[in-house]
PDB file of C-alpha atoms in Angstrom:
ATOM      1  CA  MET A 795      99.079  54.970  82.643  1.00  0.00           C
ATOM      2  CA  ALA A 796     102.245  54.415  84.601  1.00  0.00           C
ATOM      3  CA  SER A 797     102.621  51.008  86.234  1.00  0.00           C
ATOM      4  CA  ALA A 798     104.499  50.220  89.411  1.00  0.00           C
ATOM      5  CA  SER A 799     107.316  48.654  87.376  1.00  0.00           C
ATOM      6  CA  SER A 800     107.643  51.714  85.138  1.00  0.00           C
ATOM      7  CA  SER A 801     107.771  53.936  88.213  1.00  0.00           C
ATOM      8  CA  THR A 802     110.612  51.830  89.577  1.00  0.00           C
ATOM      9  CA  ALA A 803     112.403  52.215  86.251  1.00  0.00           C
ATOM     10  CA  LEU A 804     112.105  56.005  86.548  1.00  0.00           C
ATOM     11  CA  LEU A 805     113.751  55.869  89.943  1.00  0.00           C
ATOM     12  CA  ARG A 806     116.605  53.835  88.534  1.00  0.00           C
ATOM     13  CA  GLN A 807     117.077  56.288  85.666  1.00  0.00           C
ATOM     14  CA  SER A 808     117.251  59.228  88.081  1.00  0.00           C
ATOM     15  CA  PRO A 809     119.668  58.406  90.951  1.00  0.00           C
ATOM     16  CA  PRO A 810     118.535  60.251  94.087  1.00  0.00           C
ATOM     17  CA  ALA A 811     120.557  63.198  95.365  1.00  0.00           C
ATOM     18  CA  PHE A 812     121.122  62.653  99.074  1.00  0.00           C
ATOM     19  CA  GLN A 813     120.864  65.579 101.446  1.00  0.00           C
ATOM     20  CA  SER A 814     120.829  65.819 105.187  1.00  0.00           C
ATOM     21  CA  LYS A 815     118.356  68.494 106.129  1.00  0.00           C
ATOM     22  CA  PRO A 816     116.356  68.425 109.348  1.00  0.00           C
ATOM     23  CA  ALA A 817     112.627  68.597 108.739  1.00  0.00           C
ATOM     24  CA  PRO A 818     110.999  71.755 110.188  1.00  0.00           C
ATOM     25  CA  SER A 819     108.469  71.348 112.971  1.00  0.00           C
ATOM     26  CA  PRO A 820     104.829  71.542 111.773  1.00  0.00           C
ATOM     27  CA  LYS A 821     103.090  74.837 112.492  1.00  0.00           C
ATOM     28  CA  PRO A 822      99.785  74.839 114.388  1.00  0.00           C
ATOM     29  CA  THR A 823      98.195  77.371 112.084  1.00  0.00           C
ATOM     30  CA  THR A 824      95.616  76.894 109.356  1.00  0.00           C
ATOM     31  CA  ILE A 825      97.361  76.212 106.062  1.00  0.00           C
ATOM     32  CA  THR A 826      95.985  77.336 102.723  1.00  0.00           C
ATOM     33  CA  LEU A 827      97.891  75.891  99.789  1.00  0.00           C
ATOM     34  CA  SER A 828      97.542  76.329  96.078  1.00  0.00           C
ATOM     35  CA  LEU A 829     100.350  75.467  93.682  1.00  0.00           C
ATOM     36  CA  ASN A 830      98.175  76.420  90.740  1.00  0.00           C
ATOM     37  CA  ARG A 831      96.075  79.555  90.889  1.00  0.00           C
ATOM     38  CA  LYS A 832      93.617  78.132  88.391  1.00  0.00           C
ATOM     39  CA  LEU A 833      92.789  75.275  90.735  1.00  0.00           C
ATOM     40  CA  PRO A 834      90.819  75.433  94.002  1.00  0.00           C
ATOM     41  CA  SER A 835      92.889  75.840  97.147  1.00  0.00           C
ATOM     42  CA  PHE A 836      93.470  72.908  99.464  1.00  0.00           C
ATOM     43  CA  ARG A 837      92.627  73.888 103.034  1.00  0.00           C
ATOM     44  CA  ILE A 838      94.100  71.716 105.755  1.00  0.00           C
ATOM     45  CA  SER A 839      93.557  72.738 109.367  1.00  0.00           C
ATOM     46  CA  PRO A 840      95.755  70.838 111.825  1.00  0.00           C
ATOM     47  CA  LYS A 841      94.238  70.407 115.272  1.00  0.00           C
ATOM     48  CA  PRO A 842      95.981  71.832 118.372  1.00  0.00           C
ATOM     49  CA  HIS A 843      97.538  68.503 119.348  1.00  0.00           C
ATOM     50  CA  PHE A 844      99.619  68.674 116.170  1.00  0.00           C
ATOM     51  CA  ARG A 845     101.905  71.144 117.923  1.00  0.00           C
ATOM     52  CA  LYS A 846     103.850  68.502 119.742  1.00  0.00           C
ATOM     53  CA  LEU A 847     105.423  65.577 117.947  1.00  0.00           C
ATOM     54  CA  SER A 848     104.722  62.303 119.686  1.00  0.00           C
ATOM     55  CA  SER A 849     105.440  58.619 119.250  1.00  0.00           C
ATOM     56  CA  GLY A 850     103.667  55.315 119.723  1.00  0.00           C
ATOM     57  CA  ALA A 851      99.875  55.244 119.848  1.00  0.00           C
ATOM     58  CA  SER A 852      99.503  59.034 120.077  1.00  0.00           C
ATOM     59  CA  GLY A 853     101.780  59.468 117.056  1.00  0.00           C
ATOM     60  CA  ALA A 854      99.709  56.955 115.104  1.00  0.00           C
ATOM     61  CA  ARG A 855      96.514  58.830 115.991  1.00  0.00           C
ATOM     62  CA  MET A 856      98.079  62.099 114.874  1.00  0.00           C
ATOM     63  CA  ASN A 857      99.063  60.588 111.517  1.00  0.00           C
ATOM     64  CA  ALA A 858      95.601  59.098 111.084  1.00  0.00           C
ATOM     65  CA  THR A 859      94.014  62.488 111.746  1.00  0.00           C
ATOM     66  CA  ALA A 860      96.406  64.184 109.323  1.00  0.00           C
ATOM     67  CA  ALA A 861      95.676  61.575 106.628  1.00  0.00           C
ATOM     68  CA  ALA A 862      91.935  62.118 107.090  1.00  0.00           C
ATOM     69  CA  SER A 863      92.391  65.897 106.776  1.00  0.00           C
ATOM     70  CA  TYR A 864      94.348  65.607 103.530  1.00  0.00           C
ATOM     71  CA  ALA A 865      91.861  63.086 102.113  1.00  0.00           C
ATOM     72  CA  ALA A 866      88.963  65.404 102.955  1.00  0.00           C
ATOM     73  CA  ALA A 867      90.758  68.300 101.247  1.00  0.00           C
ATOM     74  CA  LEU A 868      91.218  66.261  98.064  1.00  0.00           C
ATOM     75  CA  ALA A 869      87.572  65.172  98.156  1.00  0.00           C
ATOM     76  CA  ASP A 870      86.451  68.796  98.568  1.00  0.00           C
ATOM     77  CA  VAL A 871      88.381  69.824  95.464  1.00  0.00           C
ATOM     78  CA  ALA A 872      87.016  66.839  93.540  1.00  0.00           C
ATOM     79  CA  LYS A 873      83.448  67.842  94.466  1.00  0.00           C
ATOM     80  CA  ALA A 874      84.086  71.490  93.600  1.00  0.00           C
ATOM     81  CA  THR A 875      85.412  70.537  90.148  1.00  0.00           C
ATOM     82  CA  GLN A 876      82.753  67.837  89.650  1.00  0.00           C
ATOM     83  CA  THR A 877      85.445  65.215  89.144  1.00  0.00           C
ATOM     84  CA  LEU A 878      84.765  62.930  92.092  1.00  0.00           C
ATOM     85  CA  ASP A 879      84.706  59.725  90.018  1.00  0.00           C
ATOM     86  CA  ALA A 880      87.732  60.756  87.970  1.00  0.00           C
ATOM     87  CA  THR A 881      89.633  61.616  91.151  1.00  0.00           C
ATOM     88  CA  ALA A 882      88.742  58.198  92.574  1.00  0.00           C
ATOM     89  CA  ALA A 883      90.253  56.670  89.434  1.00  0.00           C
ATOM     90  CA  ASP A 884      93.384  58.772  89.998  1.00  0.00           C
ATOM     91  CA  VAL A 885      93.567  57.443  93.551  1.00  0.00           C
ATOM     92  CA  GLU A 886      93.507  53.864  92.238  1.00  0.00           C
ATOM     93  CA  ARG A 887      96.354  54.655  89.839  1.00  0.00           C
ATOM     94  CA  ILE A 888      98.417  56.253  92.604  1.00  0.00           C
ATOM     95  CA  GLU A 889      97.723  53.307  94.901  1.00  0.00           C
ATOM     96  CA  LYS A 890      99.156  50.907  92.309  1.00  0.00           C
ATOM     97  CA  ILE A 891     102.223  53.090  91.780  1.00  0.00           C
ATOM     98  CA  PHE A 892     103.000  53.435  95.492  1.00  0.00           C
ATOM     99  CA  SER A 893     102.367  49.742  96.145  1.00  0.00           C
ATOM    100  CA  ASP A 894     105.810  49.167  94.586  1.00  0.00           C
ATOM    101  CA  PRO A 895     108.218  49.200  97.599  1.00  0.00           C
ATOM    102  CA  PRO A 896     111.080  51.076  95.835  1.00  0.00           C
ATOM    103  CA  VAL A 897     108.674  53.857  94.855  1.00  0.00           C
ATOM    104  CA  ALA A 898     107.209  54.156  98.347  1.00  0.00           C
ATOM    105  CA  GLU A 899     110.665  54.112  99.964  1.00  0.00           C
ATOM    106  CA  PHE A 900     111.979  56.751  97.572  1.00  0.00           C
ATOM    107  CA  PHE A 901     109.240  59.283  98.327  1.00  0.00           C
ATOM    108  CA  ALA A 902     109.208  58.526 102.065  1.00  0.00           C
ATOM    109  CA  SER A 903     112.968  58.930 102.458  1.00  0.00           C
ATOM    110  CA  PRO A 904     113.879  62.044 104.498  1.00  0.00           C
ATOM    111  CA  VAL A 905     117.344  62.266 102.926  1.00  0.00           C
ATOM    112  CA  ILE A 906     116.208  62.571  99.310  1.00  0.00           C
ATOM    113  CA  SER A 907     115.770  66.190  98.241  1.00  0.00           C
ATOM    114  CA  LEU A 908     112.361  67.679  97.502  1.00  0.00           C
ATOM    115  CA  GLU A 909     113.646  68.689  94.088  1.00  0.00           C
ATOM    116  CA  LYS A 910     114.489  65.094  93.180  1.00  0.00           C
ATOM    117  CA  LYS A 911     111.093  63.899  94.401  1.00  0.00           C
ATOM    118  CA  ARG A 912     109.325  66.572  92.342  1.00  0.00           C
ATOM    119  CA  GLU A 913     111.376  65.582  89.305  1.00  0.00           C
ATOM    120  CA  VAL A 914     110.378  61.919  89.564  1.00  0.00           C
ATOM    121  CA  LEU A 915     106.770  62.873  90.298  1.00  0.00           C
ATOM    122  CA  ASP A 916     106.697  64.988  87.131  1.00  0.00           C
ATOM    123  CA  GLN A 917     107.869  61.994  85.116  1.00  0.00           C
ATOM    124  CA  ILE A 918     105.252  59.733  86.705  1.00  0.00           C
ATOM    125  CA  SER A 919     102.496  62.309  86.203  1.00  0.00           C
ATOM    126  CA  ALA A 920     103.381  62.739  82.548  1.00  0.00           C
ATOM    127  CA  THR A 921     102.661  59.059  81.870  1.00  0.00           C
ATOM    128  CA  SER A 922      99.782  58.462  84.300  1.00  0.00           C
ATOM    129  CA  SER A 923      97.024  60.708  82.869  1.00  0.00           C
ATOM    130  CA  LEU A 924      96.399  62.196  86.300  1.00  0.00           C
ATOM    131  CA  GLN A 925      94.198  65.251  86.597  1.00  0.00           C
ATOM    132  CA  PRO A 926      95.874  68.609  87.270  1.00  0.00           C
ATOM    133  CA  HIS A 927      94.460  68.956  90.778  1.00  0.00           C
ATOM    134  CA  THR A 928      95.625  65.437  91.664  1.00  0.00           C
ATOM    135  CA  ILE A 929      99.163  66.280  90.542  1.00  0.00           C
ATOM    136  CA  ASN A 930      98.881  69.549  92.458  1.00  0.00           C
ATOM    137  CA  PHE A 931      97.858  67.606  95.551  1.00  0.00           C
ATOM    138  CA  LEU A 932     100.838  65.226  95.323  1.00  0.00           C
ATOM    139  CA  ASN A 933     103.196  68.192  95.010  1.00  0.00           C
ATOM    140  CA  ILE A 934     101.650  69.686  98.142  1.00  0.00           C
ATOM    141  CA  LEU A 935     102.299  66.464 100.045  1.00  0.00           C
ATOM    142  CA  ILE A 936     105.942  66.581  98.948  1.00  0.00           C
ATOM    143  CA  ASP A 937     106.322  70.249  99.920  1.00  0.00           C
ATOM    144  CA  MET A 938     104.700  69.611 103.307  1.00  0.00           C
ATOM    145  CA  LYS A 939     106.881  66.519 103.833  1.00  0.00           C
ATOM    146  CA  ARG A 940     103.748  64.423 104.237  1.00  0.00           C
ATOM    147  CA  ILE A 941     104.140  62.164 101.206  1.00  0.00           C
ATOM    148  CA  ASP A 942     104.993  59.365 103.650  1.00  0.00           C
ATOM    149  CA  LEU A 943     101.280  59.335 104.556  1.00  0.00           C
ATOM    150  CA  ILE A 944     100.176  58.699 100.980  1.00  0.00           C
ATOM    151  CA  LYS A 945      98.859  55.156 101.574  1.00  0.00           C
ATOM    152  CA  ASP A 946      96.843  56.248 104.610  1.00  0.00           C
ATOM    153  CA  ILE A 947      95.523  59.257 102.703  1.00  0.00           C
ATOM    154  CA  LEU A 948      94.392  57.063  99.811  1.00  0.00           C
ATOM    155  CA  LYS A 949      92.543  54.749 102.212  1.00  0.00           C
ATOM    156  CA  GLU A 950      90.856  57.703 103.880  1.00  0.00           C
ATOM    157  CA  PHE A 951      89.857  59.168 100.514  1.00  0.00           C
ATOM    158  CA  GLU A 952      88.276  55.859  99.580  1.00  0.00           C
ATOM    159  CA  LEU A 953      86.165  55.979 102.739  1.00  0.00           C
ATOM    160  CA  VAL A 954      85.082  59.553 102.004  1.00  0.00           C
ATOM    161  CA  TYR A 955      84.283  58.703  98.382  1.00  0.00           C
ATOM    162  CA  ASN A 956      82.233  55.659  99.370  1.00  0.00           C
ATOM    163  CA  LYS A 957      80.233  57.700 101.860  1.00  0.00           C
ATOM    164  CA  LEU A 958      79.572  60.547  99.423  1.00  0.00           C
ATOM    165  CA  THR A 959      78.430  58.196  96.650  1.00  0.00           C
ATOM    166  CA  ASP A 960      76.674  55.569  98.823  1.00  0.00           C
ATOM    167  CA  THR A 961      79.131  52.960  97.571  1.00  0.00           C
ATOM    168  CA  GLU A 962      79.914  49.634  99.195  1.00  0.00           C
ATOM    169  CA  LEU A 963      83.461  48.339  98.721  1.00  0.00           C
ATOM    170  CA  ALA A 964      83.802  44.586  98.259  1.00  0.00           C
ATOM    171  CA  VAL A 965      87.258  42.991  98.186  1.00  0.00           C
ATOM    172  CA  VAL A 966      87.204  39.735  96.235  1.00  0.00           C
ATOM    173  CA  THR A 967      90.170  37.440  96.865  1.00  0.00           C
ATOM    174  CA  SER A 968      90.789  34.465  94.595  1.00  0.00           C
ATOM    175  CA  VAL A 969      93.580  32.187  93.364  1.00  0.00           C
ATOM    176  CA  VAL A 970      93.252  33.311  89.746  1.00  0.00           C
ATOM    177  CA  PRO A 971      91.539  36.376  88.247  1.00  0.00           C
ATOM    178  CA  LEU A 972      87.768  35.933  88.043  1.00  0.00           C
ATOM    179  CA  GLU A 973      85.832  36.581  84.855  1.00  0.00           C
ATOM    180  CA  SER A 974      84.092  39.940  84.570  1.00  0.00           C
ATOM    181  CA  GLN A 975      80.655  38.333  84.535  1.00  0.00           C
ATOM    182  CA  HIS A 976      81.433  36.556  87.818  1.00  0.00           C
ATOM    183  CA  LEU A 977      82.548  39.830  89.391  1.00  0.00           C
ATOM    184  CA  ALA A 978      79.332  41.452  88.164  1.00  0.00           C
ATOM    185  CA  GLN A 979      77.306  38.708  89.842  1.00  0.00           C
ATOM    186  CA  ILE A 980      79.245  39.214  93.073  1.00  0.00           C
ATOM    187  CA  ALA A 981      78.595  42.965  92.902  1.00  0.00           C
ATOM    188  CA  LYS A 982      74.853  42.346  92.509  1.00  0.00           C
ATOM    189  CA  GLY A 983      74.909  39.959  95.458  1.00  0.00           C
ATOM    190  CA  VAL A 984      76.718  42.458  97.696  1.00  0.00           C
ATOM    191  CA  GLN A 985      74.355  45.213  96.602  1.00  0.00           C
ATOM    192  CA  LYS A 986      71.382  43.042  97.563  1.00  0.00           C
ATOM    193  CA  LEU A 987      72.901  42.325 100.985  1.00  0.00           C
ATOM    194  CA  THR A 988      73.884  45.896 101.797  1.00  0.00           C
ATOM    195  CA  LYS A 989      71.188  47.885  99.943  1.00  0.00           C
ATOM    196  CA  ALA A 990      73.967  50.200  98.757  1.00  0.00           C
ATOM    197  CA  LYS A 991      73.392  52.370  95.695  1.00  0.00           C
ATOM    198  CA  ASN A 992      76.713  51.337  94.167  1.00  0.00           C
ATOM    199  CA  VAL A 993      79.217  48.525  94.669  1.00  0.00           C
ATOM    200  CA  ARG A 994      82.923  48.769  93.873  1.00  0.00           C
ATOM    201  CA  ILE A 995      84.883  45.549  93.456  1.00  0.00           C
ATOM    202  CA  LYS A 996      88.571  45.264  94.290  1.00  0.00           C
ATOM    203  CA  THR A 997      90.350  42.055  93.385  1.00  0.00           C
ATOM    204  CA  VAL A 998      93.239  40.387  95.215  1.00  0.00           C
ATOM    205  CA  LEU A 999      95.092  37.193  94.283  1.00  0.00           C
ATOM    206  CA  ASP A1000      95.978  34.681  97.019  1.00  0.00           C
ATOM    207  CA  PRO A1001      97.291  31.219  96.017  1.00  0.00           C
ATOM    208  CA  SER A1002      96.818  29.904  99.559  1.00  0.00           C
ATOM    209  CA  LEU A1003      93.053  29.703  98.984  1.00  0.00           C
ATOM    210  CA  ILE A1004      93.687  26.662  96.691  1.00  0.00           C
ATOM    211  CA  ALA A1005      90.480  27.414  94.760  1.00  0.00           C
ATOM    212  CA  GLY A1006      87.285  29.417  95.127  1.00  0.00           C
ATOM    213  CA  PHE A1007      87.158  32.947  96.497  1.00  0.00           C
ATOM    214  CA  THR A1008      86.345  35.147  99.488  1.00  0.00           C
ATOM    215  CA  ILE A1009      84.404  38.395  99.685  1.00  0.00           C
ATOM    216  CA  ARG A1010      84.983  41.044 102.346  1.00  0.00           C
ATOM    217  CA  TYR A1011      82.636  43.993 102.700  1.00  0.00           C
ATOM    218  CA  GLY A1012      81.097  46.156 105.389  1.00  0.00           C
ATOM    219  CA  ASN A1013      82.796  48.694 107.640  1.00  0.00           C
ATOM    220  CA  GLY A1014      86.526  47.999 107.393  1.00  0.00           C
ATOM    221  CA  GLY A1015      85.872  44.651 105.722  1.00  0.00           C
ATOM    222  CA  SER A1016      84.183  43.350 108.868  1.00  0.00           C
ATOM    223  CA  LYS A1017      81.929  40.925 107.001  1.00  0.00           C
ATOM    224  CA  LEU A1018      83.277  37.864 105.214  1.00  0.00           C
ATOM    225  CA  ILE A1019      81.801  35.392 102.733  1.00  0.00           C
ATOM    226  CA  ASP A1020      84.253  32.494 102.400  1.00  0.00           C
ATOM    227  CA  MET A1021      83.724  30.296  99.352  1.00  0.00           C
ATOM    228  CA  SER A1022      87.291  29.003  99.211  1.00  0.00           C
ATOM    229  CA  VAL A1023      88.359  25.372  99.033  1.00  0.00           C
ATOM    230  CA  LYS A1024      90.813  26.077 101.844  1.00  0.00           C
ATOM    231  CA  LYS A1025      87.920  26.963 104.139  1.00  0.00           C
ATOM    232  CA  GLN A1026      85.995  23.855 103.132  1.00  0.00           C
ATOM    233  CA  LEU A1027      89.017  21.626 103.795  1.00  0.00           C
ATOM    234  CA  GLU A1028      89.571  23.241 107.183  1.00  0.00           C
ATOM    235  CA  GLU A1029      85.955  22.546 108.124  1.00  0.00           C
ATOM    236  CA  ILE A1030      86.312  18.909 107.048  1.00  0.00           C
ATOM    237  CA  ALA A1031      89.548  18.601 109.040  1.00  0.00           C
ATOM    238  CA  ALA A1032      87.786  20.023 112.099  1.00  0.00           C
ATOM    239  CA  GLN A1033      84.925  17.540 111.774  1.00  0.00           C
ATOM    240  CA  LEU A1034      87.396  14.654 111.529  1.00  0.00           C
ATOM    241  CA  ASP A1035      89.354  15.983 114.516  1.00  0.00           C
ATOM    242  CA  LEU A1036      92.363  16.691 112.312  1.00  0.00           C
ATOM    243  CA  GLY A1037      92.989  20.148 113.692  1.00  0.00           C
ATOM    244  CA  ASP A1038      96.732  19.531 113.964  1.00  0.00           C
ATOM    245  CA  ILE A1039      97.030  18.967 110.208  1.00  0.00           C
ATOM    246  CA  LYS A1040      98.057  22.138 108.420  1.00  0.00           C
ATOM    247  CA  LEU A1041      97.022  22.600 104.839  1.00  0.00           C
ATOM    248  CA  ALA A1042      99.821  23.488 102.462  1.00  0.00           C
ATOM    249  CA  ALA A1043      99.507  26.868 100.800  1.00  0.00           C
TER     250      ALA A1043
END
């Protein structure tokens, strides 16, 4: 599986070819795409308001809607091929790869040719064990000049996957990696609270917590369980009227 660092190395081995080509305006018609005839087609139907490019809040809403449409298309193919769980694993791999800033900047750059992006994607795909339809999907995003939405698309896919599988996502943040048995206990606790059929745990490291951990779950991470030492020290400081004292990270 390709790591973020190995993806960066690929970019360094293949210097980008710079071009200056204006991006064509998106068409308001229904788009049916299939780069591989053996794979199901991805159907993405832009809404009428896609006809006019906009900026600010309206532009953000348009991108969010587009990301949701692409995520739904990927989920539909995953369901049709009975590879929903495997596709979710692919999404996690892609998320790690694109979390590396040089990788994200390379694919989002409008001046780097589509050919160069496809070339680097082929190298990443060859070492990432991605499924054929996932690779096909990434190529579609490059061809449609929508690869810049990849992070939003991955987030939207996660929401779709969780809904389809009755899965609750819990983000566990700690100073150091927690043991697997501790994560299993947290998953059981979240499952008991939410009554969800499944619980997926994502881990994040944050040295500013000092010790302990936090758990975010619910719609958009709206619910928080804070078991960190930082939180405990802040509460003590508040009780002692030491609100002006800032704890060092």
